[in-house]
Amino acid sequence: MLTSAIDKDGIALVTIDMPGRSMNVIDWAFTDALRAEIDRLAADPAVTGIVLSSGKTSFIAGADLAIMNGMSGPGTSPASASERIRAMTDAFRAIETCGKPVVAAASGTALGGGLELMLACHCRIAARNDKARFGLPEVTLGILPGAGGTQRLPRVIGIEAALPLLLEGRRLTADEALALGILDELAEPEDLVAAAKRALQEGRVDASAPWDRKGFALPGPAITSEAASNIFLLANAKVRAAGQRNYPALEAILSCVYEGLRLPIDKALKVERQYFGHLVHGDVAQAMIRTQFFARQRLARVGRAGPDPDGALASACRSAMDAQAMRMLTEGMSPAFVGNAARIVGLARPPHLPGEDGATHERDRASLRPTGLRLLRAAALAAVAALERGDVASAVEADVHAIDAAGFPVWTGGPLSMIDTAGAAAFIEACRADGLEIPVGLAAMARDGGRFHPNEEAAA
Amino acid sequence: MPDALIYDHLRTPRGRGKPDGALHEVTPIRLATTVLEAVRDRNALDTGLVDDVVMGIVMPVGEQGQCLPRVAAIAAGYAEETAGVQINRFCASGLEACNVAAAKVMAGQADMMVAGGVESMSRIPILSDGGAWGTDPQVAAATSFVPQGISADLIATKWGYSREDVDAYAVESHRRAARAWSEDRFAGSIVPVHDRVGEVLLARDETIRGNSTPEDLARLKPSFAALGEKAGFDAIALERYPDFAGIRHVHHAGNSSGIVDGAAAVLMGTREAGKRAGLAPRARIRAFAEIGSEPTIMLTAPSFAAEKALKRAGMNVSDIDLFEINEAFAAVAMRFIEALDLDPEAVNVNGGAIAMGHPLGATGAMILGTALDELERTGKQTALVTLCVGAGMGVATVIERI
Ligand SMILES: CC(C)(COP(=O)(O)OP(=O)(O)OC[C@H]1O[C@@H](n2cnc3c(N)ncnc32)[C@H](O)[C@@H]1OP(=O)(O)O)[C@@H](O)C(=O)NCCC(=O)NCCS
């Protein structure tokens, strides 16, 4: 997995190459091996500097998402998840504080944990490679970069540039990453390792991170400045308006930066991994990882057709929500209230409603979210029926297509994931309270304690 | 329980709170010493009798920081024994300072107090003090933070105040303030501010536009539409007020409180302390109250605070002759009038902060004084003074002439 070669100048070239995989990914075995290798090289007096490189055309694709499953479920807690991720945080911190200059030489893509690893190196060089992408896409799976990403990225490029990358998970080309200052240098692919060694030989690489040196100042506005306050004021509103608190990762990422940038790095990393522990242990992250990563990967592998907005599943979900919305109006809710309820649970498209009726009676705002969830439950029942009829081939496909074609909110992981998260029995009970009709198959599933997605499926 | 009696009050004129404002060159501490010196000198006050100087300051940082009231007291040449303390209840700080001073007197723990407030908004702008409320992501989320202007527009939305309604209210505020000045109604309480060579910098409130018309105001662009619609604050407000499809953005520079500089001082004490100082009391603090309210709409608490203070005083709304409500935004005052079903002719009869400005820490003490002067001018007895407060609070004080 890791091989090291020390040249005549004492530069250790560490090559990451996971056997049997097309791309390197970070799992616990890799984390432990990396930590051991860094400790060994740091202790070897013959070693003057270290280059971290990849044996593949990409650097590291990210963390192996299978490890995220081990951080939730029976016997785990946010605290245990936070303690678990610490192995990775500490391994990366060991690179940063090993006392010798470390250069990351990326042949290609470095995402998630891969970019976090690069950020812990003292210098980052990437090959000119049109296919390479750099970014921290954790947020798209309901988690955050928990191995230093929320702390080191703003320390490298400033709060203002870092926040959108952390909150949107956007992937950058090598040129964009260079322009932003995430990368220090680009090299021709065949010259990559030599360029990394040159940086060391020419003494261009400090053996410590800027934030571990005295007098470190954040690029851009200081975290305590009025400018930074304004950035957070607006960012808080933006994520709230966009996510309506359905995506706890957004708030957590902002808090990691807001709180962590005020702290020395080791305390900051602790804040980050505690927020991470809460997220990864939570239902939203587990549902998003299941659907947005594993389900989509599987559908792509078996070559299934993409979602069809006019297809049977999407139409059934939408008409179920429209019918439910009409029922709500007859119960005396205003169109505005129903529209806000749909928005609050993150429905990408509000149900069809007649125009404003000028209803003025006020409803208890505590019933807003339950009203939105009722719309989602109506659509979920329609998805169950569509699956029973064979309109979709699998639960996985139903979830993905409901999100893509019917605007079902991503945070749920799709309608069937939503039922699994609640548990079929609890879900049915809520539907009964809404006055919704329960399909026979679902009632049977609830009796047997069944699920749409087997527990271990996510790890498949 | 000793009565807390008001012996005197005065204020600086309010200067436009921008670099071209008349008081911009005056430090906040000099605004404070100006009113402290004036209240001492015109009452020939032995400051050795003054226990404490309590002042509201909402941005207590930089040159406005460091427990300014104590430093101002010694800089103004008050007795060494006179202590000083700064307090912050956002926009109601000046009235809160009066209430705290009154409470000490009523509790028998102080004999003579100077209360008041100071704010140089041109030198220490709003939001200079940071704070967690809107910026700490966990706190902003948990409290559904929106800026005050959004709350004001939400009030207009909820109670159906149109742009024409709020603009008409603003025009009237200017008209009344201009009339008050032209009839010298404020004359007894204004301390002009001088420059270093003794020239008068400002002797009148600087922002009044007596000939302001509805047509002028109709031309102004809403100040909070972008914050609401683009920055996302409307969505947060609608989460709490879901029966509305959108927020009506009606507030702008002409119907919101002006950003200004100024200071105020109120002299208070027991009957005995007044006798010792040879002063005649002008009014008595009957009761006061503070209250919290729903923080997203934020600015609706004045009526609740008023009801609480009245209850404490054993009085009804109909027992009050005169009302002063801080015109943070037109809709705030309009809602207060509507909630208590008041006669608009008994509310802010000499204009308010839309015309004259709202120097955050000082305003509460200023309008308490305005109410007292007007009671005296018209021979009336009772007044209720109230302000809305950030994060959903209200403060109210009931005074009675003696
Ligand atoms: C509403 C607010 C944002 C406006 O600030 P601003 O845009 O800096 O206001 P300005 O004083 O520069 O006025 C803007 C314009 O309106 C015009 N204007 C203001 N009042 C007017 C009136 N009555 N008639 C005609 N024009 C008027 C000004 O002349 C100015 O025009 P210009 O741009 O051509 O010079 C600001 O006053 C505010 O925030 N007020 C509330 C303060 C606050 O929140 N206090 C605590 C609250 S509880």
CSV table of N, CA, C and O in Angstrom, one decimal, chain B residues 287-344:
chain,number,residue,atom,x,y,z
B,287,ALA,N,-43.5,53.4,37.7
B,287,ALA,CA,-43.3,52.0,37.5
B,287,ALA,C,-42.5,51.8,36.2
B,287,ALA,O,-42.4,52.7,35.4
B,288,PHE,N,-41.8,50.6,36.1
B,288,PHE,CA,-41.2,50.3,34.9
B,288,PHE,C,-41.2,48.8,34.7
B,288,PHE,O,-41.4,48.1,35.7
B,289,ALA,N,-40.9,48.4,33.5
B,289,ALA,CA,-40.9,46.9,33.2
B,289,ALA,C,-40.1,46.6,32.0
B,289,ALA,O,-39.9,47.5,31.1
B,290,GLU,N,-39.5,45.4,31.9
B,290,GLU,CA,-38.9,45.0,30.7
B,290,GLU,C,-39.5,43.6,30.4
B,290,GLU,O,-40.0,42.9,31.3
B,291,ILE,N,-39.5,43.2,29.2
B,291,ILE,CA,-40.1,41.9,28.8
B,291,ILE,C,-39.5,41.4,27.5
B,291,ILE,O,-39.0,42.2,26.7
B,292,GLY,N,-39.5,40.1,27.4
B,292,GLY,CA,-39.0,39.5,26.2
B,292,GLY,C,-40.2,39.1,25.3
B,292,GLY,O,-41.3,38.9,25.8
B,293,SER,N,-40.0,39.0,24.0
B,293,SER,CA,-41.1,38.6,23.1
B,293,SER,C,-40.5,37.8,21.9
B,293,SER,O,-39.2,37.6,21.8
B,294,GLU,N,-41.3,37.4,21.0
B,294,GLU,CA,-40.8,36.5,19.9
B,294,GLU,C,-39.7,37.2,19.2
B,294,GLU,O,-39.9,38.3,18.6
B,295,PRO,N,-38.5,36.6,19.1
B,295,PRO,CA,-37.3,37.3,18.6
B,295,PRO,C,-37.2,37.6,17.1
B,295,PRO,O,-36.4,38.4,16.7
B,296,THR,N,-38.0,36.8,16.3
B,296,THR,CA,-37.8,37.1,14.9
B,296,THR,C,-38.6,38.3,14.5
B,296,THR,O,-38.1,39.2,13.8
B,297,ILE,N,-39.8,38.5,14.9
B,297,ILE,CA,-40.5,39.7,14.6
B,297,ILE,C,-40.0,40.8,15.5
B,297,ILE,O,-40.0,42.0,15.2
B,298,MET,N,-39.4,40.4,16.7
B,298,MET,CA,-38.5,41.2,17.5
B,298,MET,C,-38.9,42.5,18.1
B,298,MET,O,-38.6,42.9,19.2
B,299,LEU,N,-39.7,43.3,17.3
B,299,LEU,CA,-39.9,44.7,17.7
B,299,LEU,C,-41.3,45.0,18.1
B,299,LEU,O,-41.8,46.1,18.1
B,300,THR,N,-42.0,43.9,18.6
B,300,THR,CA,-43.4,44.1,19.0
B,300,THR,C,-43.6,44.2,20.5
B,300,THR,O,-44.8,44.3,20.9
B,301,ALA,N,-42.5,44.2,21.2
B,301,ALA,CA,-42.7,44.1,22.7
B,301,ALA,C,-43.1,45.4,23.4
B,301,ALA,O,-43.5,45.4,24.5
B,302,PRO,N,-43.0,46.6,22.7
B,302,PRO,CA,-43.3,47.8,23.5
B,302,PRO,C,-44.7,47.7,24.1
B,302,PRO,O,-45.0,48.1,25.3
B,303,SER,N,-45.7,47.2,23.4
B,303,SER,CA,-47.1,47.1,24.0
B,303,SER,C,-47.1,46.2,25.2
B,303,SER,O,-47.8,46.4,26.2
B,304,PHE,N,-46.3,45.1,25.1
B,304,PHE,CA,-46.3,44.1,26.2
B,304,PHE,C,-45.6,44.7,27.4
B,304,PHE,O,-46.0,44.6,28.5
B,305,ALA,N,-44.5,45.4,27.1
B,305,ALA,CA,-43.8,46.1,28.2
B,305,ALA,C,-44.7,47.2,28.9
B,305,ALA,O,-44.7,47.3,30.1
B,306,ALA,N,-45.4,47.9,28.0
B,306,ALA,CA,-46.3,48.9,28.5
B,306,ALA,C,-47.3,48.3,29.4
B,306,ALA,O,-47.6,48.8,30.5
B,307,GLU,N,-48.0,47.2,29.0
B,307,GLU,CA,-49.0,46.6,29.8
B,307,GLU,C,-48.5,46.1,31.1
B,307,GLU,O,-49.1,46.2,32.2
B,308,LYS,N,-47.2,45.6,31.0
B,308,LYS,CA,-46.6,45.0,32.3
B,308,LYS,C,-46.3,46.2,33.3
B,308,LYS,O,-46.6,46.1,34.5
B,309,ALA,N,-45.8,47.3,32.7
B,309,ALA,CA,-45.5,48.4,33.6
B,309,ALA,C,-46.8,49.0,34.2
B,309,ALA,O,-46.8,49.4,35.4
B,310,LEU,N,-47.8,49.1,33.3
B,310,LEU,CA,-49.1,49.7,33.8
B,310,LEU,C,-49.7,48.9,34.9
B,310,LEU,O,-50.2,49.4,35.9
B,311,LYS,N,-49.6,47.6,34.7
B,311,LYS,CA,-50.1,46.6,35.7
B,311,LYS,C,-49.4,46.9,37.0
B,311,LYS,O,-50.0,46.9,38.1
B,312,ARG,N,-48.1,47.0,36.9
B,312,ARG,CA,-47.3,47.2,38.1
B,312,ARG,C,-47.7,48.5,38.8
B,312,ARG,O,-47.7,48.6,40.0
B,313,ALA,N,-48.0,49.5,38.0
B,313,ALA,CA,-48.4,50.8,38.5
B,313,ALA,C,-49.8,50.8,39.0
B,313,ALA,O,-50.3,51.8,39.6
B,314,GLY,N,-50.6,49.8,38.7
B,314,GLY,CA,-52.0,49.7,39.0
B,314,GLY,C,-52.8,50.7,38.2
B,314,GLY,O,-53.7,51.4,38.6
B,315,MET,N,-52.3,50.9,36.9
B,315,MET,CA,-53.0,51.9,36.0
B,315,MET,C,-53.5,51.2,34.8
B,315,MET,O,-53.1,50.0,34.5
B,316,ASN,N,-54.3,51.9,34.1
B,316,ASN,CA,-54.8,51.4,32.8
B,316,ASN,C,-54.2,52.3,31.7
B,316,ASN,O,-53.8,53.4,32.0
B,317,VAL,N,-54.3,51.8,30.4
B,317,VAL,CA,-53.9,52.7,29.3
B,317,VAL,C,-54.6,54.0,29.4
B,317,VAL,O,-54.0,55.1,29.1
B,318,SER,N,-55.8,54.0,29.8
B,318,SER,CA,-56.6,55.3,29.8
B,318,SER,C,-56.1,56.3,30.8
B,318,SER,O,-56.5,57.4,30.8
B,319,ASP,N,-55.3,55.8,31.8
B,319,ASP,CA,-54.7,56.7,32.8
B,319,ASP,C,-53.5,57.5,32.3
B,319,ASP,O,-53.0,58.3,33.0
B,320,ILE,N,-53.1,57.1,31.1
B,320,ILE,CA,-51.9,57.8,30.6
B,320,ILE,C,-52.2,58.9,29.6
B,320,ILE,O,-53.0,58.7,28.7
B,321,ASP,N,-51.7,60.1,29.9
B,321,ASP,CA,-52.0,61.3,29.1
B,321,ASP,C,-51.2,61.3,27.8
B,321,ASP,O,-51.6,61.9,26.8
B,322,LEU,N,-50.0,60.7,27.8
B,322,LEU,CA,-49.0,61.0,26.7
B,322,LEU,C,-48.1,59.8,26.6
B,322,LEU,O,-47.7,59.2,27.6
B,323,PHE,N,-47.9,59.4,25.3
B,323,PHE,CA,-47.0,58.3,25.0
B,323,PHE,C,-45.8,58.7,24.2
B,323,PHE,O,-45.9,59.5,23.3
B,324,GLU,N,-44.7,58.1,24.5
B,324,GLU,CA,-43.5,58.2,23.7
B,324,GLU,C,-43.0,56.8,23.3
B,324,GLU,O,-42.7,56.0,24.2
B,325,ILE,N,-43.1,56.5,22.0
B,325,ILE,CA,-42.6,55.2,21.5
B,325,ILE,C,-41.5,55.5,20.6
B,325,ILE,O,-41.6,56.3,19.7
B,326,ASN,N,-40.3,54.8,20.8
B,326,ASN,CA,-39.2,55.1,19.9
B,326,ASN,C,-39.5,54.6,18.5
B,326,ASN,O,-39.9,53.5,18.3
B,327,GLU,N,-39.3,55.6,17.6
B,327,GLU,CA,-39.6,55.3,16.2
B,327,GLU,C,-38.5,54.6,15.5
B,327,GLU,O,-37.8,55.1,14.6
B,328,ALA,N,-38.2,53.4,16.0
B,328,ALA,CA,-37.1,52.6,15.4
B,328,ALA,C,-37.4,52.4,13.9
B,328,ALA,O,-36.5,52.6,13.0
B,329,PHE,N,-38.6,52.1,13.6
B,329,PHE,CA,-39.2,52.0,12.3
B,329,PHE,C,-40.6,52.4,12.4
B,329,PHE,O,-41.3,52.2,13.4
B,330,ALA,N,-41.2,53.0,11.3
B,330,ALA,CA,-42.5,53.5,11.3
B,330,ALA,C,-43.5,52.4,11.8
B,330,ALA,O,-44.4,52.6,12.6
B,331,ALA,N,-43.3,51.1,11.3
B,331,ALA,CA,-44.3,50.1,11.6
B,331,ALA,C,-44.3,49.8,13.1
B,331,ALA,O,-45.3,49.3,13.7
B,332,VAL,N,-43.1,50.0,13.8
B,332,VAL,CA,-43.1,49.7,15.2
B,332,VAL,C,-44.0,50.6,16.0
B,332,VAL,O,-44.8,50.2,16.8
B,333,ALA,N,-43.9,51.9,15.7
B,333,ALA,CA,-44.8,52.8,16.3
B,333,ALA,C,-46.3,52.6,16.0
B,333,ALA,O,-47.2,52.7,16.8
B,334,MET,N,-46.5,52.3,14.7
B,334,MET,CA,-47.9,52.1,14.2
B,334,MET,C,-48.5,50.9,14.9
B,334,MET,O,-49.6,50.9,15.4
B,335,ARG,N,-47.7,49.8,15.1
B,335,ARG,CA,-48.2,48.6,15.7
B,335,ARG,C,-48.5,48.9,17.2
B,335,ARG,O,-49.5,48.4,17.8
B,336,PHE,N,-47.6,49.7,17.8
B,336,PHE,CA,-47.8,50.0,19.3
B,336,PHE,C,-49.1,50.8,19.4
B,336,PHE,O,-49.9,50.5,20.3
B,337,ILE,N,-49.4,51.7,18.6
B,337,ILE,CA,-50.6,52.5,18.6
B,337,ILE,C,-51.8,51.6,18.4
B,337,ILE,O,-52.8,51.6,19.2
B,338,GLU,N,-51.7,50.7,17.5
B,338,GLU,CA,-52.8,49.8,17.2
B,338,GLU,C,-53.0,48.8,18.3
B,338,GLU,O,-54.2,48.5,18.7
B,339,ALA,N,-51.9,48.2,18.8
B,339,ALA,CA,-52.1,47.2,19.9
B,339,ALA,C,-52.7,47.7,21.1
B,339,ALA,O,-53.5,47.0,21.8
B,340,LEU,N,-52.4,49.0,21.5
B,340,LEU,CA,-53.0,49.5,22.7
B,340,LEU,C,-54.2,50.4,22.4
B,340,LEU,O,-54.8,51.0,23.3
B,341,ASP,N,-54.6,50.5,21.1
B,341,ASP,CA,-55.7,51.2,20.6
B,341,ASP,C,-55.6,52.7,21.1
B,341,ASP,O,-56.5,53.2,21.8
B,342,LEU,N,-54.5,53.3,20.8
B,342,LEU,CA,-54.2,54.7,21.3
B,342,LEU,C,-54.7,55.7,20.3
B,342,LEU,O,-54.8,55.4,19.1
B,343,ASP,N,-54.9,56.9,20.8
B,343,ASP,CA,-55.2,58.1,19.9
B,343,ASP,C,-53.8,58.6,19.4
B,343,ASP,O,-53.0,59.0,20.2
B,344,PRO,N,-53.6,58.5,18.1
B,344,PRO,CA,-52.3,58.9,17.5
B,344,PRO,C,-51.9,60.4,18.0
B,344,PRO,O,-50.7,60.7,18.0
